[in-house]
Amino acid sequence: MTITCGIDWAEDHHDVALVDETGKLVAKQRIKDDADGFRRLLALLAEAGDCAQAPIPVAVETARGLLFACLRTTGRKVYSINPMAVARYRERHRSARAKSDHADAMTLANILRTDADVHRPLPADSELVRAIAVLARAQQDTVWNRAQLNNQLRSHLKQYYPAALAAFAVRGVGLDSREARAVLAVAPDPHTAARLTRAQLRAALRRSGRQRNIEVWAERLRTIFTGDYLHQPPLVEHAMGRQTLALVAQLDAACRAADDLAEAAAEAFATHPDAEILGSFPGIGPLTGARVLAEIGDDRTRFADARALKAYAGSAPVTIASGKSHLVRHRRVKNQRLAAAGYIWIFGALPSPQVKAEYDRRRDLGDRHTAAMRNVFNRFLGCLYHCLQTGQKFDPGKAFPAASTAPVTLAA
């Protein structure tokens, strides 16, 4: 008898349902999200015939939390089903839109019973790559948070402190730079900035870690801060300065966290066996490599072929055909983290002659910048899949042979 299990996730408890090959309910139980709940779940599965040789597969909507992390270590297949798919399955049997936790657990179990072959189990990634994923994703989140805080600070300064925007409108030195954070910490408003001496500015720049052109920078900042600008009323300006101090403190914490996590992710990535292959690709440094590895994992059976990896990353186009309509467009449903890492990857690879030649060829064929970047990323992913499957390093001669002059039908 074939048994499938569905678990409806909640914050502090989970509903479990087991069904047989006919869809008949075999067992059900509500367990807590703790060690005792995990033991009860394993006991329930064992009573239904679970064993090491034939573990019962489990379907969940979201594989979060300690209980599901422990469940994956038992060696069984765990399927994470999209909640939208679960909602469509639920509507197959009832039109009243009735909903309950037990019914959702039953639906998940029946999805595995009828359509397990069209869903993918969670990859059997190694513990190391899962640790890399934690660090790389946390670092990426921190970078996005840093950008958001930087935009908030810029918008805030524009309302009362145009001198600060002018002072750090330098290529490579923005409001999130160490110099800007150090100066704004001691001069959060125009009045305070105008009273800073050159010695105080030099001291702030040294505290930021700057070692070169300190005298030039101090003189430049002094000139800008003592210029003629519009001002808010004194009390309002002072209050907005206090807000700037709060934003700078948050931005400073985000910048430090991003740097610390980047270092930790790079260190972990360097210890992984796939780091040598990933590092052989142009444009991939330790941090970008960690981000890419975090999203594709090291389970070689995760993707059936290179096309599946490209679709997962969103680099392969999607066809929408109905009647006389036939459209080919880029994918919007994709792994956003991998797509973001891919853009950085290709941007860093553009100095490579072969990569630049391929990019230019796509532009000459009519692709916009983003489409050309996506096309190069698509080719790199095919090469990466092959290299990982065969254990060989990247060879630019094989990846970018002589450019074909045949017309390209792939839509941007």
Tab-separated table of C-alpha atoms in Angstrom:
chain	number	residue	atom	x	y	z
A	1	MET	CA	0.000	0.000	0.000
A	2	THR	CA	1.378	3.413	-1.034
A	3	ILE	CA	1.055	6.098	1.619
A	4	THR	CA	1.575	9.819	1.111
A	5	CYS	CA	1.707	12.488	3.796
A	6	GLY	CA	0.608	16.128	3.783
A	7	ILE	CA	1.455	18.668	6.473
A	8	ASP	CA	-0.327	22.010	6.763
A	9	TRP	CA	2.094	24.465	8.354
A	10	ALA	CA	1.131	26.954	11.073
A	11	GLU	CA	3.075	29.144	13.473
A	12	ASP	CA	2.966	26.862	16.529
A	13	HIS	CA	1.292	23.660	15.299
A	14	HIS	CA	0.943	21.549	12.157
A	15	ASP	CA	-1.871	19.353	10.847
A	16	VAL	CA	-0.754	15.995	9.466
A	17	ALA	CA	-2.789	13.768	7.129
A	18	LEU	CA	-1.840	10.404	5.606
A	19	VAL	CA	-3.770	8.913	2.675
A	20	ASP	CA	-3.478	5.619	0.778
A	21	GLU	CA	-3.388	5.040	-2.984
A	22	THR	CA	-7.179	5.430	-3.225
A	23	GLY	CA	-7.212	8.769	-1.403
A	24	LYS	CA	-8.686	7.286	1.774
A	25	LEU	CA	-7.578	8.904	5.019
A	26	VAL	CA	-5.260	6.553	6.916
A	27	ALA	CA	-4.326	8.760	9.864
A	28	LYS	CA	-4.430	12.359	10.971
A	29	GLN	CA	-3.010	14.294	13.879
A	30	ARG	CA	-2.191	17.824	15.016
A	31	ILE	CA	1.348	18.170	16.307
A	32	LYS	CA	3.225	21.018	17.948
A	33	ASP	CA	6.241	22.711	16.439
A	34	ASP	CA	8.739	21.261	18.902
A	35	ALA	CA	10.806	18.155	19.609
A	36	ASP	CA	7.803	16.258	21.001
A	37	GLY	CA	5.812	17.114	17.875
A	38	PHE	CA	8.609	15.771	15.686
A	39	ARG	CA	8.697	12.498	17.630
A	40	ARG	CA	4.920	12.153	17.285
A	41	LEU	CA	5.199	12.772	13.546
A	42	LEU	CA	7.840	10.057	13.140
A	43	ALA	CA	5.733	7.655	15.244
A	44	LEU	CA	2.674	8.372	13.076
A	45	LEU	CA	4.658	7.696	9.918
A	46	ALA	CA	6.098	4.493	11.386
A	47	GLU	CA	2.616	3.205	12.242
A	48	ALA	CA	1.657	3.747	8.591
A	49	GLY	CA	4.569	1.607	7.365
A	50	ASP	CA	7.406	4.116	7.127
A	51	CYS	CA	10.856	2.533	7.020
A	52	ALA	CA	14.385	3.364	5.878
A	53	GLN	CA	13.977	1.285	2.704
A	54	ALA	CA	10.665	2.918	1.709
A	55	PRO	CA	10.244	6.274	3.487
A	56	ILE	CA	6.861	7.958	3.147
A	57	PRO	CA	7.085	11.146	1.042
A	58	VAL	CA	5.844	14.367	2.601
A	59	ALA	CA	4.277	17.432	0.982
A	60	VAL	CA	4.318	20.857	2.649
A	61	GLU	CA	3.485	24.377	1.509
A	62	THR	CA	6.575	25.948	3.013
A	63	ALA	CA	9.584	24.070	4.336
A	64	ARG	CA	10.483	26.497	7.104
A	65	GLY	CA	11.401	25.862	10.701
A	66	LEU	CA	13.307	23.336	12.759
A	67	LEU	CA	10.736	20.571	12.383
A	68	PHE	CA	11.047	20.508	8.607
A	69	ALA	CA	14.817	20.839	8.767
A	70	CYS	CA	14.898	17.718	10.929
A	71	LEU	CA	12.394	15.998	8.637
A	72	ARG	CA	14.749	16.442	5.673
A	73	THR	CA	17.553	14.684	7.548
A	74	THR	CA	15.484	11.450	7.692
A	75	GLY	CA	16.278	10.764	4.029
A	76	ARG	CA	12.713	10.948	2.731
A	77	LYS	CA	11.527	13.080	-0.168
A	78	VAL	CA	10.011	16.359	0.982
A	79	TYR	CA	8.015	18.346	-1.563
A	80	SER	CA	7.410	22.078	-1.170
A	81	ILE	CA	4.173	22.778	-3.079
A	82	ASN	CA	3.362	26.316	-4.165
A	83	PRO	CA	0.355	27.628	-2.178
A	84	MET	CA	-1.269	28.784	-5.417
A	85	ALA	CA	-1.083	25.225	-6.756
A	86	VAL	CA	-2.601	23.927	-3.521
A	87	ALA	CA	-5.503	26.368	-3.898
A	88	ARG	CA	-6.157	25.148	-7.461
A	89	TYR	CA	-6.069	21.507	-6.328
A	90	ARG	CA	-8.515	22.313	-3.528
A	91	GLU	CA	-11.000	23.738	-6.018
A	92	ARG	CA	-11.015	20.491	-7.992
A	93	HIS	CA	-13.199	18.855	-5.358
A	94	ARG	CA	-15.225	21.677	-3.861
A	95	SER	CA	-16.604	24.912	-5.261
A	96	ALA	CA	-17.814	26.418	-1.977
A	97	ARG	CA	-14.236	27.519	-1.153
A	98	ALA	CA	-14.500	25.934	2.284
A	99	LYS	CA	-11.100	25.721	3.954
A	100	SER	CA	-9.600	24.101	7.042
A	101	ASP	CA	-6.144	23.064	8.182
A	102	HIS	CA	-6.991	19.369	8.030
A	103	ALA	CA	-8.475	19.743	4.532
A	104	ASP	CA	-5.313	21.475	3.360
A	105	ALA	CA	-3.185	18.645	4.780
A	106	MET	CA	-5.392	16.162	2.915
A	107	THR	CA	-5.009	18.193	-0.274
A	108	LEU	CA	-1.233	18.159	0.035
A	109	ALA	CA	-1.194	14.400	0.583
A	110	ASN	CA	-3.453	13.864	-2.452
A	111	ILE	CA	-1.222	16.061	-4.609
A	112	LEU	CA	1.613	13.604	-4.019
A	113	ARG	CA	-0.726	10.661	-4.581
A	114	THR	CA	-1.869	11.853	-8.009
A	115	ASP	CA	0.831	14.211	-9.340
A	116	ALA	CA	4.096	13.551	-7.550
A	117	ASP	CA	5.874	13.163	-10.892
A	118	VAL	CA	5.165	16.782	-11.903
A	119	HIS	CA	6.499	18.246	-8.654
A	120	ARG	CA	10.107	18.359	-7.538
A	121	PRO	CA	11.270	17.283	-4.079
A	122	LEU	CA	13.524	19.595	-2.127
A	123	PRO	CA	17.110	19.110	-3.311
A	124	ALA	CA	19.420	16.869	-1.344
A	125	ASP	CA	22.003	19.595	-0.869
A	126	SER	CA	24.973	19.091	1.406
A	127	GLU	CA	25.136	20.706	4.817
A	128	LEU	CA	27.939	22.991	3.603
A	129	VAL	CA	25.986	24.389	0.664
A	130	ARG	CA	22.969	24.973	2.898
A	131	ALA	CA	25.210	26.943	5.272
A	132	ILE	CA	26.539	28.936	2.308
A	133	ALA	CA	22.939	29.646	1.295
A	134	VAL	CA	22.164	31.064	4.736
A	135	LEU	CA	25.143	33.419	4.605
A	136	ALA	CA	24.795	34.427	0.941
A	137	ARG	CA	21.064	35.146	1.191
A	138	ALA	CA	21.500	37.068	4.431
A	139	GLN	CA	24.230	39.144	2.802
A	140	GLN	CA	22.041	39.801	-0.231
A	141	ASP	CA	19.155	40.871	2.018
A	142	THR	CA	21.489	43.210	3.877
A	143	VAL	CA	22.698	44.749	0.619
A	144	TRP	CA	19.106	45.372	-0.450
A	145	ASN	CA	18.379	46.869	2.972
A	146	ARG	CA	21.460	49.052	2.664
A	147	ALA	CA	20.269	50.364	-0.683
A	148	GLN	CA	16.855	51.131	0.784
A	149	LEU	CA	18.378	53.019	3.718
A	150	ASN	CA	20.694	54.883	1.346
A	151	ASN	CA	17.699	56.032	-0.688
A	152	GLN	CA	15.840	57.092	2.465
A	153	LEU	CA	18.834	59.119	3.622
A	154	ARG	CA	19.219	60.764	0.214
A	155	SER	CA	15.540	61.720	0.116
A	156	HIS	CA	15.731	63.061	3.671
A	157	LEU	CA	18.858	65.170	3.050
A	158	LYS	CA	17.321	66.656	-0.055
A	159	GLN	CA	14.671	68.298	2.138
A	160	TYR	CA	17.081	70.342	4.257
A	161	TYR	CA	20.778	69.551	3.625
A	162	PRO	CA	21.762	69.952	-0.062
A	163	ALA	CA	25.408	70.533	0.909
A	164	ALA	CA	25.701	66.894	2.052
A	165	LEU	CA	24.413	65.650	-1.287
A	166	ALA	CA	26.888	67.850	-3.145
A	167	ALA	CA	29.768	66.807	-0.875
A	168	PHE	CA	29.424	63.108	-1.638
A	169	ALA	CA	28.273	63.260	-5.249
A	170	VAL	CA	31.607	61.718	-6.235
A	171	ARG	CA	32.052	58.625	-8.343
A	172	GLY	CA	32.738	55.682	-6.052
A	173	VAL	CA	31.913	57.675	-2.904
A	174	GLY	CA	28.218	57.824	-2.100
A	175	LEU	CA	26.166	58.407	1.007
A	176	ASP	CA	26.782	54.809	2.091
A	177	SER	CA	30.572	55.264	1.946
A	178	ARG	CA	32.642	55.261	5.119
A	179	GLU	CA	33.602	58.902	4.562
A	180	ALA	CA	30.003	60.070	4.248
A	181	ARG	CA	28.860	58.143	7.314
A	182	ALA	CA	31.731	59.496	9.405
A	183	VAL	CA	31.174	63.129	8.378
A	184	LEU	CA	27.377	63.011	8.742
A	185	ALA	CA	27.794	61.514	12.217
A	186	VAL	CA	29.576	64.700	13.373
A	187	ALA	CA	27.698	67.137	11.093
A	188	PRO	CA	24.068	65.981	10.805
A	189	ASP	CA	22.740	69.430	9.838
A	190	PRO	CA	23.973	72.363	7.695
A	191	HIS	CA	24.601	74.680	10.654
A	192	THR	CA	26.897	72.178	12.377
A	193	ALA	CA	28.665	71.344	9.109
A	194	ALA	CA	29.419	74.996	8.391
A	195	ARG	CA	31.171	75.332	11.775
A	196	LEU	CA	33.487	72.343	11.250
A	197	THR	CA	37.163	73.269	11.011
A	198	ARG	CA	39.577	71.650	8.599
A	199	ALA	CA	41.186	69.797	11.515
A	200	GLN	CA	37.831	68.340	12.552
A	201	LEU	CA	37.115	67.285	8.973
A	202	ARG	CA	40.544	65.645	8.692
A	203	ALA	CA	39.922	63.778	11.952
A	204	ALA	CA	36.518	62.525	10.739
A	205	LEU	CA	38.036	61.337	7.461
A	206	ARG	CA	40.815	59.485	9.271
A	207	ARG	CA	38.276	57.810	11.566
A	208	SER	CA	36.464	56.587	8.481
A	209	GLY	CA	39.623	54.768	7.405
A	210	ARG	CA	40.595	57.066	4.556
A	211	GLN	CA	44.360	57.361	4.097
A	212	ARG	CA	44.893	59.274	0.848
A	213	ASN	CA	44.064	62.843	-0.246
A	214	ILE	CA	42.805	63.770	3.209
A	215	GLU	CA	43.918	67.403	2.888
A	216	VAL	CA	42.230	67.727	-0.511
A	217	TRP	CA	39.026	66.165	0.806
A	218	ALA	CA	38.985	68.355	3.924
A	219	GLU	CA	39.415	71.514	1.859
A	220	ARG	CA	36.720	70.441	-0.580
A	221	LEU	CA	34.222	69.608	2.171
A	222	ARG	CA	34.980	72.874	3.952
A	223	THR	CA	34.276	74.833	0.753
A	224	ILE	CA	31.000	73.030	0.118
A	225	PHE	CA	29.704	73.237	3.694
A	226	THR	CA	30.332	76.980	3.928
A	227	GLY	CA	28.505	77.695	0.658
A	228	ASP	CA	25.218	79.524	0.292
A	229	TYR	CA	22.107	77.298	0.526
A	230	LEU	CA	18.438	77.517	1.432
A	231	HIS	CA	17.633	76.554	5.034
A	232	GLN	CA	14.746	75.167	7.046
A	233	PRO	CA	13.772	77.049	10.257
A	234	PRO	CA	16.405	76.420	12.971
A	235	LEU	CA	14.288	74.127	15.186
A	236	VAL	CA	13.076	72.133	12.182
A	237	GLU	CA	16.612	71.843	10.851
A	238	HIS	CA	17.855	70.585	14.212
A	239	ALA	CA	15.076	68.009	14.404
A	240	MET	CA	15.839	66.786	10.905
A	241	GLY	CA	19.481	66.498	11.912
A	242	ARG	CA	18.475	64.134	14.722
A	243	GLN	CA	16.612	62.053	12.166
A	244	THR	CA	19.728	61.991	10.006
A	245	LEU	CA	21.757	60.625	12.930
A	246	ALA	CA	19.238	57.792	13.296
A	247	LEU	CA	19.350	56.985	9.580
A	248	VAL	CA	23.149	57.105	9.515
A	249	ALA	CA	23.289	54.712	12.481
A	250	GLN	CA	21.017	52.258	10.656
A	251	LEU	CA	22.973	52.638	7.424
A	252	ASP	CA	26.260	52.145	9.226
A	253	ALA	CA	24.980	48.938	10.831
A	254	ALA	CA	23.725	47.656	7.471
A	255	CYS	CA	27.053	48.401	5.785
A	256	ARG	CA	29.021	46.631	8.513
A	257	ALA	CA	26.675	43.647	8.436
A	258	ALA	CA	26.955	43.387	4.646
A	259	ASP	CA	30.757	43.406	4.849
A	260	ASP	CA	30.871	40.828	7.671
A	261	LEU	CA	28.420	38.482	5.940
A	262	ALA	CA	30.242	38.861	2.622
A	263	GLU	CA	33.474	37.785	4.273
A	264	ALA	CA	31.799	34.813	5.979
A	265	ALA	CA	30.066	33.705	2.758
A	266	ALA	CA	33.310	33.953	0.784
A	267	GLU	CA	35.179	31.905	3.387
A	268	ALA	CA	32.538	29.168	3.360
A	269	PHE	CA	32.406	29.173	-0.447
A	270	ALA	CA	36.169	28.671	-0.687
A	271	THR	CA	35.869	25.358	1.191
A	272	HIS	CA	33.274	23.873	-1.185
A	273	PRO	CA	34.462	21.441	-3.908
A	274	ASP	CA	32.495	23.318	-6.601
A	275	ALA	CA	34.284	26.604	-5.838
A	276	GLU	CA	37.132	25.773	-8.222
A	277	ILE	CA	34.750	25.201	-11.143
A	278	LEU	CA	32.626	28.269	-10.423
A	279	GLY	CA	35.726	30.389	-9.917
A	280	SER	CA	37.009	29.449	-13.369
A	281	PHE	CA	34.189	31.445	-14.995
A	282	PRO	CA	34.982	35.088	-15.809
A	283	GLY	CA	33.142	37.562	-13.601
A	284	ILE	CA	32.650	35.189	-10.668
A	285	GLY	CA	34.359	36.242	-7.466
A	286	PRO	CA	33.976	34.613	-4.049
A	287	LEU	CA	30.774	36.467	-3.136
A	288	THR	CA	29.075	36.061	-6.521
A	289	GLY	CA	30.118	32.423	-6.546
A	290	ALA	CA	28.605	31.943	-3.108
A	291	ARG	CA	25.321	33.495	-4.256
A	292	VAL	CA	25.145	31.322	-7.376
A	293	LEU	CA	26.038	28.139	-5.490
A	294	ALA	CA	23.519	28.976	-2.772
A	295	GLU	CA	20.676	29.013	-5.311
A	296	ILE	CA	21.621	26.051	-7.536
A	297	GLY	CA	22.958	23.852	-4.726
A	298	ASP	CA	25.215	20.828	-5.173
A	299	ASP	CA	22.567	18.157	-5.768
A	300	ARG	CA	23.453	17.031	-9.306
A	301	THR	CA	19.995	15.511	-9.818
A	302	ARG	CA	18.131	18.721	-9.013
A	303	PHE	CA	17.924	19.881	-12.642
A	304	ALA	CA	17.071	17.385	-15.371
A	305	ASP	CA	19.106	19.313	-17.931
A	306	ALA	CA	20.605	22.714	-18.674
A	307	ARG	CA	17.248	23.968	-19.925
A	308	ALA	CA	15.705	23.365	-16.501
A	309	LEU	CA	18.460	25.388	-14.832
A	310	LYS	CA	17.993	28.233	-17.313
A	311	ALA	CA	14.242	28.292	-16.703
A	312	TYR	CA	14.831	28.297	-12.943
A	313	ALA	CA	17.159	31.304	-13.277
A	314	GLY	CA	14.788	33.114	-15.648
A	315	SER	CA	17.364	33.462	-18.431
A	316	ALA	CA	15.467	31.230	-20.885
A	317	PRO	CA	12.461	32.806	-22.640
A	318	VAL	CA	8.897	31.567	-22.200
A	319	THR	CA	6.461	31.015	-25.081
A	320	ILE	CA	2.812	32.094	-24.845
A	321	ALA	CA	0.796	30.685	-27.743
A	322	SER	CA	-2.992	30.741	-28.116
A	323	GLY	CA	-4.864	30.719	-31.396
A	324	LYS	CA	-3.163	33.130	-33.766
A	325	SER	CA	-1.217	34.759	-30.943
A	326	HIS	CA	2.387	33.623	-30.477
A	327	LEU	CA	4.603	35.554	-28.079
A	328	VAL	CA	8.108	34.846	-26.806
A	329	ARG	CA	9.113	36.936	-23.809
A	330	HIS	CA	11.436	36.815	-20.841
A	331	ARG	CA	10.392	34.981	-17.698
A	332	ARG	CA	8.991	36.890	-14.765
A	333	VAL	CA	8.461	33.861	-12.508
A	334	LYS	CA	11.994	32.838	-11.561
A	335	ASN	CA	14.492	32.669	-8.748
A	336	GLN	CA	14.971	36.388	-8.179
A	337	ARG	CA	18.126	35.905	-6.128
A	338	LEU	CA	19.826	33.855	-8.837
A	339	ALA	CA	18.722	36.325	-11.510
A	340	ALA	CA	20.172	39.226	-9.494
A	341	ALA	CA	23.442	37.342	-8.960
A	342	GLY	CA	23.518	36.554	-12.683
A	343	TYR	CA	23.374	40.222	-13.653
A	344	ILE	CA	26.329	40.993	-11.374
A	345	TRP	CA	28.134	37.940	-12.757
A	346	ILE	CA	27.788	39.014	-16.383
A	347	PHE	CA	28.567	42.662	-15.610
A	348	GLY	CA	31.833	41.538	-14.039
A	349	ALA	CA	32.562	39.258	-16.999
A	350	LEU	CA	32.182	41.946	-19.684
A	351	PRO	CA	35.906	42.884	-19.641
A	352	SER	CA	36.594	39.361	-20.989
A	353	PRO	CA	37.072	39.677	-24.785
A	354	GLN	CA	34.895	36.661	-25.641
A	355	VAL	CA	32.087	37.793	-23.346
A	356	LYS	CA	32.224	41.363	-24.653
A	357	ALA	CA	32.164	40.092	-28.236
A	358	GLU	CA	29.056	37.995	-27.520
A	359	TYR	CA	27.387	40.912	-25.764
A	360	ASP	CA	28.166	43.229	-28.708
A	361	ARG	CA	26.846	40.627	-31.149
A	362	ARG	CA	23.536	40.509	-29.312
A	363	ARG	CA	23.313	44.299	-29.278
A	364	ASP	CA	24.023	44.404	-33.019
A	365	LEU	CA	21.146	41.967	-33.532
A	366	GLY	CA	18.783	44.400	-31.842
A	367	ASP	CA	18.816	43.307	-28.191
A	368	ARG	CA	18.549	45.964	-25.532
A	369	HIS	CA	21.171	46.001	-22.796
A	370	THR	CA	19.152	43.874	-20.361
A	371	ALA	CA	18.208	41.330	-23.036
A	372	ALA	CA	21.827	41.026	-24.185
A	373	MET	CA	22.993	40.511	-20.594
A	374	ARG	CA	20.291	37.904	-20.066
A	375	ASN	CA	21.325	36.069	-23.230
A	376	VAL	CA	24.962	35.902	-22.130
A	377	PHE	CA	23.807	34.707	-18.702
A	378	ASN	CA	21.749	32.025	-20.436
A	379	ARG	CA	24.818	30.777	-22.267
A	380	PHE	CA	26.930	30.829	-19.118
A	381	LEU	CA	24.328	28.750	-17.266
A	382	GLY	CA	24.453	26.098	-19.985
A	383	CYS	CA	28.232	26.018	-19.651
A	384	LEU	CA	28.009	25.906	-15.865
A	385	TYR	CA	25.590	22.970	-15.928
A	386	HIS	CA	27.924	21.037	-18.237
A	387	CYS	CA	31.025	21.859	-16.189
A	388	LEU	CA	29.418	20.810	-12.909
A	389	GLN	CA	28.092	17.562	-14.387
A	390	THR	CA	31.429	16.637	-15.940
A	391	GLY	CA	33.750	18.136	-13.319
A	392	GLN	CA	35.700	20.347	-15.706
A	393	LYS	CA	36.636	24.019	-15.623
A	394	PHE	CA	35.305	26.732	-17.906
A	395	ASP	CA	36.905	26.950	-21.362
A	396	PRO	CA	36.137	30.238	-23.179
A	397	GLY	CA	37.107	28.692	-26.514
A	398	LYS	CA	34.348	26.098	-26.219
A	399	ALA	CA	31.836	28.473	-24.694
A	400	PHE	CA	32.213	31.205	-27.308
A	401	PRO	CA	33.208	29.747	-30.674
A	402	ALA	CA	33.186	31.928	-33.765
A	403	ALA	CA	29.968	33.975	-33.719
A	404	SER	CA	27.355	32.695	-36.141
A	405	THR	CA	25.899	35.066	-38.680
A	406	ALA	CA	22.617	33.192	-38.802
A	407	PRO	CA	19.580	35.318	-37.861
A	408	VAL	CA	18.450	35.035	-34.271
A	409	THR	CA	14.734	34.478	-33.670
A	410	LEU	CA	14.885	34.680	-29.872
A	411	ALA	CA	12.810	37.644	-28.710
A	412	ALA	CA	14.246	40.133	-26.256
